[in-house]
C-alpha positions as YAML, in Angstrom:
chain: A
units: angstrom
residues:
- id: 1
  name: MET
  ca: [1.76, -16.34, 11.62]
- id: 2
  name: THR
  ca: [3.55, -16.88, 8.34]
- id: 3
  name: VAL
  ca: [5.27, -14.22, 6.30]
- id: 4
  name: THR
  ca: [2.65, -14.50, 3.67]
- id: 5
  name: ASP
  ca: [-0.14, -13.28, 6.05]
- id: 6
  name: PRO
  ca: [0.62, -9.56, 5.68]
- id: 7
  name: GLU
  ca: [0.71, -9.89, 1.95]
- id: 8
  name: ARG
  ca: [-2.70, -11.59, 1.81]
- id: 9
  name: GLY
  ca: [-4.17, -9.26, 4.41]
- id: 10
  name: THR
  ca: [-2.99, -6.10, 2.65]
- id: 11
  name: LEU
  ca: [-4.24, -7.23, -0.78]
- id: 12
  name: ALA
  ca: [-7.66, -8.13, 0.70]
- id: 13
  name: LYS
  ca: [-8.16, -4.43, 1.51]
- id: 14
  name: ALA
  ca: [-8.74, -3.73, -2.13]
- id: 15
  name: ALA
  ca: [-12.44, -4.66, -1.71]
- id: 16
  name: ASP
  ca: [-12.97, -1.79, 0.68]
- id: 17
  name: GLU
  ca: [-11.73, 1.02, -1.61]
- id: 18
  name: ASN
  ca: [-14.03, 3.57, -3.22]
- id: 19
  name: PHE
  ca: [-13.01, 2.54, -6.62]
- id: 20
  name: PRO
  ca: [-12.22, -0.75, -8.40]
- id: 21
  name: VAL
  ca: [-8.54, -1.71, -8.06]
- id: 22
  name: ALA
  ca: [-8.16, -4.56, -10.60]
- id: 23
  name: PRO
  ca: [-11.61, -5.69, -11.75]
- id: 24
  name: PHE
  ca: [-12.25, -9.06, -13.41]
- id: 25
  name: PHE
  ca: [-12.80, -7.65, -16.86]
- id: 26
  name: LEU
  ca: [-9.22, -6.49, -17.30]
- id: 27
  name: PRO
  ca: [-6.64, -8.70, -18.95]
- id: 28
  name: ARG
  ca: [-4.97, -11.01, -16.46]
- id: 29
  name: ASP
  ca: [-1.51, -9.43, -16.79]
- id: 30
  name: TRP
  ca: [-3.03, -5.98, -16.14]
- id: 31
  name: ARG
  ca: [-4.80, -7.35, -13.10]
- id: 32
  name: THR
  ca: [-1.61, -8.88, -11.75]
- id: 33
  name: ASP
  ca: [0.42, -5.74, -12.19]
- id: 34
  name: LEU
  ca: [-2.28, -3.40, -10.82]
- id: 35
  name: MET
  ca: [-2.67, -5.54, -7.71]
- id: 36
  name: ALA
  ca: [1.13, -5.48, -7.29]
- id: 37
  name: VAL
  ca: [1.04, -1.60, -7.41]
- id: 38
  name: TYR
  ca: [-2.03, -1.62, -5.09]
- id: 39
  name: GLY
  ca: [-0.08, -3.84, -2.54]
- id: 40
  name: PHE
  ca: [2.72, -1.34, -2.40]
- id: 41
  name: ALA
  ca: [0.42, 1.62, -2.06]
- id: 42
  name: ARG
  ca: [-1.73, 0.05, 0.61]
- id: 43
  name: LEU
  ca: [1.21, -1.15, 2.67]
- id: 44
  name: VAL
  ca: [3.00, 2.23, 2.67]
- id: 45
  name: ASP
  ca: [-0.33, 3.84, 3.83]
- id: 46
  name: ASP
  ca: [-0.70, 1.22, 6.51]
- id: 47
  name: ILE
  ca: [2.79, 1.92, 7.77]
- id: 48
  name: GLY
  ca: [2.07, 5.65, 7.80]
- id: 49
  name: ASP
  ca: [-1.21, 5.20, 9.61]
- id: 50
  name: GLY
  ca: [0.04, 2.62, 12.12]
- id: 51
  name: ASP
  ca: [-2.41, 0.02, 10.71]
- id: 52
  name: LEU
  ca: [-0.04, -2.85, 10.26]
- id: 53
  name: ALA
  ca: [-0.99, -6.37, 11.28]
- id: 54
  name: PRO
  ca: [-0.16, -7.09, 14.96]
- id: 55
  name: GLY
  ca: [2.89, -9.10, 15.80]
- id: 56
  name: GLY
  ca: [5.51, -7.01, 14.03]
- id: 57
  name: VAL
  ca: [5.81, -9.32, 11.07]
- id: 58
  name: ASP
  ca: [6.21, -6.45, 8.61]
- id: 59
  name: ALA
  ca: [8.95, -4.99, 10.75]
- id: 60
  name: ARG
  ca: [10.88, -8.25, 10.79]
- id: 61
  name: LEU
  ca: [10.53, -8.54, 7.05]
- id: 62
  name: LEU
  ca: [11.97, -5.11, 6.64]
- id: 63
  name: GLY
  ca: [14.84, -5.70, 9.07]
- id: 64
  name: VAL
  ca: [13.47, -3.43, 11.75]
- id: 65
  name: PRO
  ca: [13.95, -4.55, 15.43]
- id: 66
  name: ALA
  ca: [10.65, -5.67, 17.01]
- id: 67
  name: ASP
  ca: [10.89, -3.01, 19.70]
- id: 68
  name: ARG
  ca: [11.05, -0.29, 17.00]
- id: 69
  name: ALA
  ca: [8.10, -1.52, 14.99]
- id: 70
  name: ASP
  ca: [5.99, 1.39, 16.13]
- id: 71
  name: ASP
  ca: [8.47, 3.92, 14.85]
- id: 72
  name: ARG
  ca: [6.75, 4.90, 11.68]
- id: 73
  name: LEU
  ca: [9.54, 7.05, 10.26]
- id: 74
  name: LEU
  ca: [12.02, 4.21, 10.87]
- id: 75
  name: MET
  ca: [9.62, 1.81, 9.17]
- id: 76
  name: LEU
  ca: [9.19, 4.10, 6.15]
- id: 77
  name: ASP
  ca: [12.98, 4.43, 5.83]
- id: 78
  name: ALA
  ca: [13.29, 0.67, 5.91]
- id: 79
  name: PHE
  ca: [10.48, 0.28, 3.40]
- id: 80
  name: GLU
  ca: [12.24, 2.76, 1.04]
- id: 81
  name: GLU
  ca: [15.41, 0.74, 1.33]
- id: 82
  name: ASP
  ca: [13.57, -2.38, 0.38]
- id: 83
  name: LEU
  ca: [11.85, -0.48, -2.51]
- id: 84
  name: ARG
  ca: [15.29, 0.36, -3.91]
- id: 85
  name: ARG
  ca: [16.05, -3.38, -3.90]
- id: 86
  name: VAL
  ca: [13.13, -3.79, -6.27]
- id: 87
  name: PHE
  ca: [15.21, -1.83, -8.83]
- id: 88
  name: GLU
  ca: [18.67, -2.95, -7.76]
- id: 89
  name: GLY
  ca: [18.43, -6.33, -6.22]
- id: 90
  name: THR
  ca: [16.10, -8.64, -4.28]
- id: 91
  name: PRO
  ca: [13.64, -7.09, -1.82]
- id: 92
  name: ARG
  ca: [12.76, -8.67, 1.49]
- id: 93
  name: HIS
  ca: [9.03, -7.93, 1.82]
- id: 94
  name: PRO
  ca: [6.72, -10.32, -0.08]
- id: 95
  name: LEU
  ca: [4.63, -7.36, -1.48]
- id: 96
  name: LEU
  ca: [7.83, -5.85, -2.93]
- id: 97
  name: LEU
  ca: [8.86, -9.24, -4.32]
- id: 98
  name: ARG
  ca: [5.48, -9.29, -6.03]
- id: 99
  name: LEU
  ca: [6.13, -5.77, -7.31]
- id: 100
  name: ARG
  ca: [9.57, -6.51, -8.88]
- id: 101
  name: PRO
  ca: [8.39, -8.37, -12.01]
- id: 102
  name: THR
  ca: [5.79, -5.63, -12.56]
- id: 103
  name: VAL
  ca: [8.44, -2.99, -12.45]
- id: 104
  name: ARG
  ca: [10.59, -4.82, -14.97]
- id: 105
  name: ARG
  ca: [7.71, -5.81, -17.31]
- id: 106
  name: ARG
  ca: [6.29, -2.22, -17.42]
- id: 107
  name: SER
  ca: [9.61, -0.34, -17.11]
- id: 108
  name: LEU
  ca: [8.36, 1.56, -14.14]
- id: 109
  name: THR
  ca: [10.54, 4.14, -12.46]
- id: 110
  name: PRO
  ca: [11.11, 4.65, -8.76]
- id: 111
  name: GLU
  ca: [9.64, 8.24, -8.68]
- id: 112
  name: PRO
  ca: [5.94, 7.50, -8.18]
- id: 113
  name: PHE
  ca: [6.72, 4.91, -5.54]
- id: 114
  name: LEU
  ca: [9.03, 7.35, -3.74]
- id: 115
  name: GLY
  ca: [6.29, 9.99, -3.88]
- id: 116
  name: LEU
  ca: [3.96, 7.80, -1.93]
- id: 117
  name: ILE
  ca: [6.55, 7.14, 0.68]
- id: 118
  name: ALA
  ca: [7.33, 10.89, 0.98]
- id: 119
  name: ALA
  ca: [3.53, 11.54, 1.47]
- id: 120
  name: ASN
  ca: [3.44, 9.16, 4.37]
- id: 121
  name: ARG
  ca: [6.64, 10.73, 5.86]
- id: 122
  name: GLN
  ca: [4.84, 14.08, 5.62]
- id: 123
  name: ASP
  ca: [1.93, 12.67, 7.45]
- id: 124
  name: GLN
  ca: [4.22, 11.96, 10.43]
- id: 125
  name: LEU
  ca: [5.49, 15.55, 10.43]
- id: 126
  name: VAL
  ca: [2.64, 17.80, 9.14]
- id: 127
  name: GLY
  ca: [-0.88, 17.46, 10.62]
- id: 128
  name: ARG
  ca: [-2.44, 20.63, 9.33]
- id: 129
  name: TYR
  ca: [-2.57, 22.49, 5.95]
- id: 130
  name: GLU
  ca: [-2.86, 26.25, 5.84]
- id: 131
  name: THR
  ca: [-4.19, 26.64, 2.25]
- id: 132
  name: TYR
  ca: [-5.83, 24.65, -0.51]
- id: 133
  name: ASP
  ca: [-2.61, 24.91, -2.51]
- id: 134
  name: ASP
  ca: [-0.72, 23.32, 0.37]
- id: 135
  name: LEU
  ca: [-3.18, 20.43, 0.27]
- id: 136
  name: LEU
  ca: [-2.81, 20.10, -3.47]
- id: 137
  name: ALA
  ca: [0.94, 19.83, -3.03]
- id: 138
  name: TYR
  ca: [0.34, 17.01, -0.65]
- id: 139
  name: CYS
  ca: [-2.03, 15.25, -3.06]
- id: 140
  name: GLU
  ca: [0.72, 15.51, -5.68]
- id: 141
  name: LEU
  ca: [2.62, 13.09, -3.48]
- id: 142
  name: SER
  ca: [-0.18, 11.02, -1.85]
- id: 143
  name: ALA
  ca: [-2.55, 10.46, -4.76]
- id: 144
  name: ASN
  ca: [-1.33, 11.46, -8.19]
- id: 145
  name: PRO
  ca: [1.41, 8.82, -8.37]
- id: 146
  name: VAL
  ca: [-1.22, 6.09, -8.28]
- id: 147
  name: GLY
  ca: [-2.95, 7.30, -11.47]
- id: 148
  name: ARG
  ca: [0.41, 7.74, -13.19]
- id: 149
  name: LEU
  ca: [1.23, 4.18, -12.31]
- id: 150
  name: VAL
  ca: [-2.01, 2.95, -13.80]
- id: 151
  name: LEU
  ca: [-1.23, 4.74, -17.04]
- id: 152
  name: ALA
  ca: [2.27, 3.41, -17.03]
- id: 153
  name: VAL
  ca: [1.12, -0.19, -16.36]
- id: 154
  name: THR
  ca: [-1.36, 0.03, -19.19]
- id: 155
  name: GLY
  ca: [1.12, 1.68, -21.63]
- id: 156
  name: THR
  ca: [-1.17, 4.66, -22.17]
- id: 157
  name: ALA
  ca: [0.69, 7.62, -20.47]
- id: 158
  name: THR
  ca: [0.77, 10.91, -22.37]
- id: 159
  name: PRO
  ca: [1.23, 14.44, -20.90]
- id: 160
  name: GLU
  ca: [-2.47, 15.20, -21.38]
- id: 161
  name: ARG
  ca: [-3.61, 11.97, -19.85]
- id: 162
  name: ILE
  ca: [-1.24, 12.48, -16.90]
- id: 163
  name: ARG
  ca: [-2.76, 15.96, -16.40]
- id: 164
  name: ARG
  ca: [-6.27, 14.62, -16.41]
- id: 165
  name: SER
  ca: [-5.34, 11.69, -14.18]
- id: 166
  name: ASP
  ca: [-3.81, 13.93, -11.70]
- id: 167
  name: ALA
  ca: [-7.10, 15.94, -11.40]
- id: 168
  name: VAL
  ca: [-9.07, 12.65, -10.91]
- id: 169
  name: CYS
  ca: [-6.63, 11.38, -8.29]
- id: 170
  name: THR
  ca: [-6.51, 14.54, -6.36]
- id: 171
  name: ALA
  ca: [-10.31, 14.64, -6.32]
- id: 172
  name: LEU
  ca: [-10.43, 11.08, -4.97]
- id: 173
  name: GLN
  ca: [-7.95, 11.98, -2.24]
- id: 174
  name: ILE
  ca: [-10.00, 15.03, -1.23]
- id: 175
  name: VAL
  ca: [-13.16, 12.83, -1.20]
- id: 176
  name: GLU
  ca: [-11.40, 10.39, 1.08]
- id: 177
  name: HIS
  ca: [-10.40, 13.19, 3.38]
- id: 178
  name: LEU
  ca: [-13.95, 14.37, 3.60]
- id: 179
  name: GLN
  ca: [-15.23, 10.89, 4.36]
- id: 180
  name: ASP
  ca: [-12.57, 10.35, 7.09]
- id: 181
  name: VAL
  ca: [-12.62, 13.72, 8.90]
- id: 182
  name: ALA
  ca: [-13.34, 12.18, 12.31]
- id: 183
  name: GLU
  ca: [-10.90, 9.34, 11.82]
- id: 184
  name: ASP
  ca: [-8.15, 11.64, 10.70]
- id: 185
  name: LEU
  ca: [-8.71, 13.99, 13.63]
- id: 186
  name: GLY
  ca: [-8.26, 10.94, 15.94]
- id: 187
  name: ARG
  ca: [-4.81, 10.65, 14.34]
- id: 188
  name: ASP
  ca: [-4.20, 14.40, 14.99]
- id: 189
  name: ARG
  ca: [-4.49, 15.22, 11.24]
- id: 190
  name: VAL
  ca: [-6.80, 17.79, 9.64]
- id: 191
  name: TYR
  ca: [-6.93, 17.78, 5.87]
- id: 192
  name: LEU
  ca: [-9.42, 20.65, 5.65]
- id: 193
  name: PRO
  ca: [-7.40, 23.84, 4.83]
- id: 194
  name: ALA
  ca: [-7.13, 26.15, 7.86]
- id: 195
  name: GLU
  ca: [-8.02, 29.16, 5.69]
- id: 196
  name: ASP
  ca: [-11.30, 27.50, 4.70]
- id: 197
  name: MET
  ca: [-12.10, 26.51, 8.25]
- id: 198
  name: LYS
  ca: [-11.66, 30.13, 9.21]
- id: 199
  name: ARG
  ca: [-13.80, 31.31, 6.36]
- id: 200
  name: PHE
  ca: [-16.65, 29.06, 7.45]
- id: 201
  name: HIS
  ca: [-16.12, 29.73, 11.19]
- id: 202
  name: VAL
  ca: [-15.19, 26.06, 11.93]
- id: 203
  name: GLN
  ca: [-13.05, 25.16, 14.93]
- id: 204
  name: GLU
  ca: [-11.24, 21.89, 15.42]
- id: 205
  name: ALA
  ca: [-13.51, 21.21, 18.36]
- id: 206
  name: ASP
  ca: [-16.47, 21.30, 15.97]
- id: 207
  name: LEU
  ca: [-14.87, 18.39, 14.08]
- id: 208
  name: ALA
  ca: [-14.72, 16.31, 17.24]
- id: 209
  name: ALA
  ca: [-18.54, 16.56, 17.80]
- id: 210
  name: PRO
  ca: [-20.72, 13.53, 17.28]
- id: 211
  name: THR
  ca: [-22.60, 15.27, 14.43]
- id: 212
  name: ALA
  ca: [-21.73, 18.25, 12.20]
- id: 213
  name: ASN
  ca: [-23.18, 21.65, 12.85]
- id: 214
  name: ALA
  ca: [-24.25, 23.97, 10.10]
- id: 215
  name: SER
  ca: [-20.84, 25.55, 9.68]
- id: 216
  name: VAL
  ca: [-19.10, 22.15, 9.37]
- id: 217
  name: ARG
  ca: [-21.68, 21.01, 6.78]
- id: 218
  name: ALA
  ca: [-21.21, 24.21, 4.78]
- id: 219
  name: LEU
  ca: [-17.42, 23.65, 4.82]
- id: 220
  name: ILE
  ca: [-17.74, 20.05, 3.75]
- id: 221
  name: ALA
  ca: [-20.08, 21.04, 0.95]
- id: 222
  name: PHE
  ca: [-17.61, 23.63, -0.23]
- id: 223
  name: GLU
  ca: [-14.66, 21.16, -0.34]
- id: 224
  name: ALA
  ca: [-16.94, 18.53, -1.99]
- id: 225
  name: GLN
  ca: [-17.58, 21.01, -4.78]
- id: 226
  name: ARG
  ca: [-13.89, 21.42, -5.33]
- id: 227
  name: ALA
  ca: [-13.55, 17.56, -5.66]
- id: 228
  name: ARG
  ca: [-16.50, 17.54, -7.98]
- id: 229
  name: ASP
  ca: [-14.96, 20.23, -10.18]
- id: 230
  name: LEU
  ca: [-11.63, 18.23, -10.28]
- id: 231
  name: LEU
  ca: [-13.53, 15.18, -11.34]
- id: 232
  name: ARG
  ca: [-15.14, 17.07, -14.08]
- id: 233
  name: GLU
  ca: [-11.73, 18.41, -15.21]
- id: 234
  name: GLY
  ca: [-10.25, 14.84, -15.18]
- id: 235
  name: ALA
  ca: [-13.21, 13.00, -16.72]
- id: 236
  name: PRO
  ca: [-12.15, 13.44, -20.36]
- id: 237
  name: LEU
  ca: [-9.39, 10.98, -19.55]
- id: 238
  name: VAL
  ca: [-12.04, 8.26, -19.75]
- id: 239
  name: GLY
  ca: [-12.93, 9.14, -23.40]
- id: 240
  name: SER
  ca: [-9.27, 9.35, -24.44]
- id: 241
  name: VAL
  ca: [-8.77, 5.61, -24.16]
- id: 242
  name: ARG
  ca: [-10.59, 2.52, -25.56]
- id: 243
  name: GLY
  ca: [-11.65, -0.89, -24.50]
- id: 244
  name: ARG
  ca: [-11.45, -2.28, -21.10]
- id: 245
  name: LEU
  ca: [-9.19, 0.45, -19.89]
- id: 246
  name: ARG
  ca: [-11.93, 2.99, -20.57]
- id: 247
  name: LEU
  ca: [-14.24, 0.98, -18.28]
- id: 248
  name: LEU
  ca: [-11.55, 0.86, -15.53]
- id: 249
  name: LEU
  ca: [-11.02, 4.64, -15.60]
- id: 250
  name: ALA
  ca: [-14.77, 5.26, -15.68]
- id: 251
  name: GLY
  ca: [-14.89, 3.17, -12.49]
- id: 252
  name: PHE
  ca: [-12.39, 5.50, -10.83]
- id: 253
  name: VAL
  ca: [-14.37, 8.59, -11.86]
- id: 254
  name: ALA
  ca: [-17.68, 7.01, -11.01]
- id: 255
  name: GLY
  ca: [-16.34, 5.93, -7.65]
- id: 256
  name: GLY
  ca: [-15.54, 9.48, -6.74]
- id: 257
  name: ARG
  ca: [-18.90, 10.78, -7.98]
- id: 258
  name: ALA
  ca: [-20.79, 8.11, -6.08]
- id: 259
  name: ALA
  ca: [-18.85, 8.86, -2.88]
- id: 260
  name: LEU
  ca: [-19.70, 12.61, -3.32]
- id: 261
  name: ARG
  ca: [-23.38, 11.70, -3.74]
- id: 262
  name: ALA
  ca: [-23.17, 9.68, -0.54]
- id: 263
  name: ILE
  ca: [-21.70, 12.65, 1.26]
- id: 264
  name: ALA
  ca: [-24.51, 14.90, -0.07]
- id: 265
  name: ALA
  ca: [-27.11, 12.28, 0.89]
- id: 266
  name: ALA
  ca: [-25.82, 12.48, 4.46]
- id: 267
  name: GLU
  ca: [-26.40, 16.27, 4.21]
- id: 268
  name: HIS
  ca: [-22.67, 16.70, 4.46]
- id: 269
  name: ASP
  ca: [-22.59, 15.32, 7.98]
- id: 270
  name: VAL
  ca: [-19.41, 13.16, 7.79]
- id: 271
  name: LEU
  ca: [-18.72, 13.14, 11.52]
- id: 272
  name: PRO
  ca: [-20.78, 10.09, 12.62]
- id: 273
  name: GLY
  ca: [-18.85, 7.97, 10.15]
- id: 274
  name: PRO
  ca: [-17.73, 7.93, 6.52]
- id: 275
  name: PRO
  ca: [-20.69, 8.16, 4.07]
- id: 276
  name: LYS
  ca: [-19.88, 5.48, 1.51]
- id: 277
  name: PRO
  ca: [-21.78, 4.47, -1.63]
- id: 278
  name: GLY
  ca: [-22.87, 0.92, -2.26]
- id: 279
  name: LYS
  ca: [-21.98, -1.02, -5.35]
- id: 280
  name: VAL
  ca: [-25.24, -0.19, -7.01]
- id: 281
  name: ASP
  ca: [-24.61, 3.46, -6.44]
- id: 282
  name: LEU
  ca: [-21.20, 3.11, -8.08]
- id: 283
  name: LEU
  ca: [-22.65, 1.18, -11.07]
- id: 284
  name: ARG
  ca: [-25.34, 3.95, -11.52]
- id: 285
  name: GLU
  ca: [-22.46, 6.52, -12.09]
- id: 286
  name: VAL
  ca: [-20.56, 4.37, -14.59]
- id: 287
  name: GLY
  ca: [-22.97, 4.82, -17.52]
- id: 288
  name: PRO
  ca: [-22.98, 8.63, -17.49]
- id: 289
  name: THR
  ca: [-19.30, 8.75, -17.00]
- id: 290
  name: LEU
  ca: [-18.70, 6.42, -20.03]
- id: 291
  name: ARG
  ca: [-21.01, 8.79, -22.02]
- id: 292
  name: GLY
  ca: [-19.05, 11.89, -20.96]
- id: 293
  name: GLU
  ca: [-21.95, 13.28, -18.96]
- id: 294
  name: GLY
  ca: [-21.68, 15.17, -15.69]
...
């Protein structure tokens, strides 16, 4: 295994996301920089989820002893140290080497990257969220920095666009949580607020069932509506920009809407596996999103 394998493997995961990461119609320099940002975000999530390539190559690249490669907090600390080298020196990991010219070209700051690392640290320490506000605070770290980085890379950040972007990104994070209820429970994480579970008379044991009962379906429908409302709040972001960036942002919103339709089509039974839209379903949502409908 060569040191380039983890880089290639991580970037290849872009094809499996709910939304387009760096589609062909964007200018080449945008695609390059967005993929560099994606590589960082995907790798830090893989560290936090324990989904790194086997063999410990990422640990070796980050200077972590092979016998400590499964220590996620240690790996996140080492990854943060290497991130700081992006801004102050020469990083070790190839994905961070790829990120360095993007950071310089776009004058990016460390804060959004540090937020994503902090979210993954929180995942190691916090497995339940009592209230919806608690979950929103987590999304502020785990999701919103991604949208802010997209705006920074494309040179279009304004306070209003950041606010709309945050709404879209939080919505996409909630949608992902709804798709992955069973998978997250297997990692001893529940992103459904405890106060909502109590309201709908849902126990954690219900989430471990092969299929969702009526109470679980009602809870998922409730949380899906929250995500739908956030997408509606954030959707004017699309109309605030022009050209190919408008199409990219429409893809993000449309991806969330298509995923919510897939959840609804499954009658909100997310437990057998994540309901995911196909490419045709996503494209069907792009037109109305561009026209400001929905």
